[in-house]
Short mmCIF file of C-alpha atoms in Angstrom, two decimals:
data_model
loop_
_atom_site.label_atom_id
_atom_site.label_comp_id
_atom_site.label_asym_id
_atom_site.label_seq_id
_atom_site.Cartn_x
_atom_site.Cartn_y
_atom_site.Cartn_z
CA UNK A 1 203.87 105.31 28.07
CA UNK A 2 200.82 107.53 28.11
CA UNK A 3 203.12 110.55 28.46
CA UNK A 4 206.50 109.62 26.99
CA UNK A 5 205.27 107.72 23.95
CA UNK A 6 201.60 108.32 23.24
CA UNK A 7 201.68 111.89 24.56
CA UNK A 8 204.47 112.84 22.16
CA UNK A 9 202.60 111.14 19.31
CA UNK A 10 199.41 113.09 20.05
CA UNK A 11 201.31 116.37 20.38
CA UNK A 12 203.10 115.83 17.07
CA UNK A 13 199.84 114.96 15.30
CA UNK A 14 198.36 118.24 16.56
CA UNK A 15 201.42 120.24 15.50
CA UNK A 16 201.81 118.85 11.97
CA UNK A 17 198.90 120.82 10.47
CA UNK A 18 200.30 124.03 11.96
CA UNK A 19 203.79 123.72 10.52
CA UNK A 20 204.73 125.78 7.51
CA UNK A 21 206.41 124.28 4.45
CA UNK A 22 209.84 122.89 5.30
CA UNK A 23 209.15 123.36 9.01
CA UNK A 24 209.90 120.60 11.49
CA UNK A 25 209.12 119.31 14.93
CA UNK A 26 212.14 118.45 17.05
CA UNK A 27 211.64 116.08 19.95
CA UNK A 28 214.37 116.05 22.59
CA UNK A 29 214.90 112.94 24.68
CA UNK A 30 217.38 111.54 27.16
CA UNK A 31 220.04 108.93 26.41
CA UNK A 32 218.03 106.27 28.28
CA UNK A 33 216.45 104.99 25.06
CA UNK A 34 219.79 104.61 23.30
CA UNK A 35 221.27 102.87 26.32
CA UNK A 36 218.30 100.51 26.56
CA UNK A 37 218.58 99.76 22.85
CA UNK A 38 222.19 98.66 23.32
CA UNK A 39 221.07 96.14 25.95
CA UNK A 40 218.29 94.53 23.86
CA UNK A 41 218.60 91.33 21.91
CA UNK A 42 220.04 91.77 18.41
CA UNK A 43 216.68 90.80 16.90
CA UNK A 44 214.86 93.49 18.86
CA UNK A 45 217.55 96.06 18.03
CA UNK A 46 217.08 95.31 14.35
CA UNK A 47 213.31 95.77 14.65
CA UNK A 48 213.66 99.17 16.31
CA UNK A 49 216.40 100.32 13.92
CA UNK A 50 214.88 98.98 10.69
CA UNK A 51 215.05 101.49 7.85
CA UNK A 52 211.47 100.57 6.95
CA UNK A 53 210.11 100.94 10.50
CA UNK A 54 206.63 102.42 10.32
CA UNK A 55 204.57 104.11 13.00
CA UNK A 56 202.26 101.09 12.97
CA UNK A 57 205.16 98.69 13.56
CA UNK A 58 206.59 100.91 16.31
CA UNK A 59 203.15 100.96 17.94
CA UNK A 60 203.13 97.15 17.79
CA UNK A 61 206.53 96.95 19.48
CA UNK A 62 205.39 99.30 22.25
CA UNK A 63 202.06 97.52 22.72
CA UNK A 64 203.81 94.13 22.93
CA UNK A 65 206.17 95.52 25.56
CA UNK A 66 203.28 96.94 27.61
CA UNK A 67 201.35 93.66 27.41
CA UNK A 68 204.40 91.65 28.46
CA UNK A 69 205.23 94.03 31.34
CA UNK A 70 201.72 93.50 32.68
CA UNK A 71 202.31 89.75 32.89
CA UNK A 72 206.02 89.97 33.80
CA UNK A 73 207.32 88.39 30.59
CA UNK A 74 209.02 91.26 28.72
CA UNK A 75 212.34 89.38 28.84
CA UNK A 76 210.90 86.91 26.32
CA UNK A 77 210.67 89.79 23.82
CA UNK A 78 214.41 90.49 24.04
CA UNK A 79 214.58 93.21 26.70
CA UNK A 80 217.22 92.96 29.43
CA UNK A 81 215.26 92.68 32.70
CA UNK A 82 218.28 93.89 34.72
CA UNK A 83 218.70 97.10 32.75
CA UNK A 84 218.66 100.25 34.87
CA UNK A 85 217.25 102.03 31.81
CA UNK A 86 214.15 99.86 31.58
CA UNK A 87 211.57 102.24 32.99
CA UNK A 88 207.96 101.15 32.88
#
């Protein structure tokens, strides 16, 4: 997560001040995230796909996942423990 999540966040925060009006940052990712999303519980899918999802809420979701991975309980959050896309 230090590279694929927080690293991208830090990079984007550094780039934003350098972007001209109407410019944009485009992040390219694999399909693993979309595949993992399809294997989550409906409740967790709704949290990740909420139209009002904020950076703070996304950070909370990621931090909860990290904490639960450390104690082996991420399944209780709604992640599929047998998913081949669940990389941590």
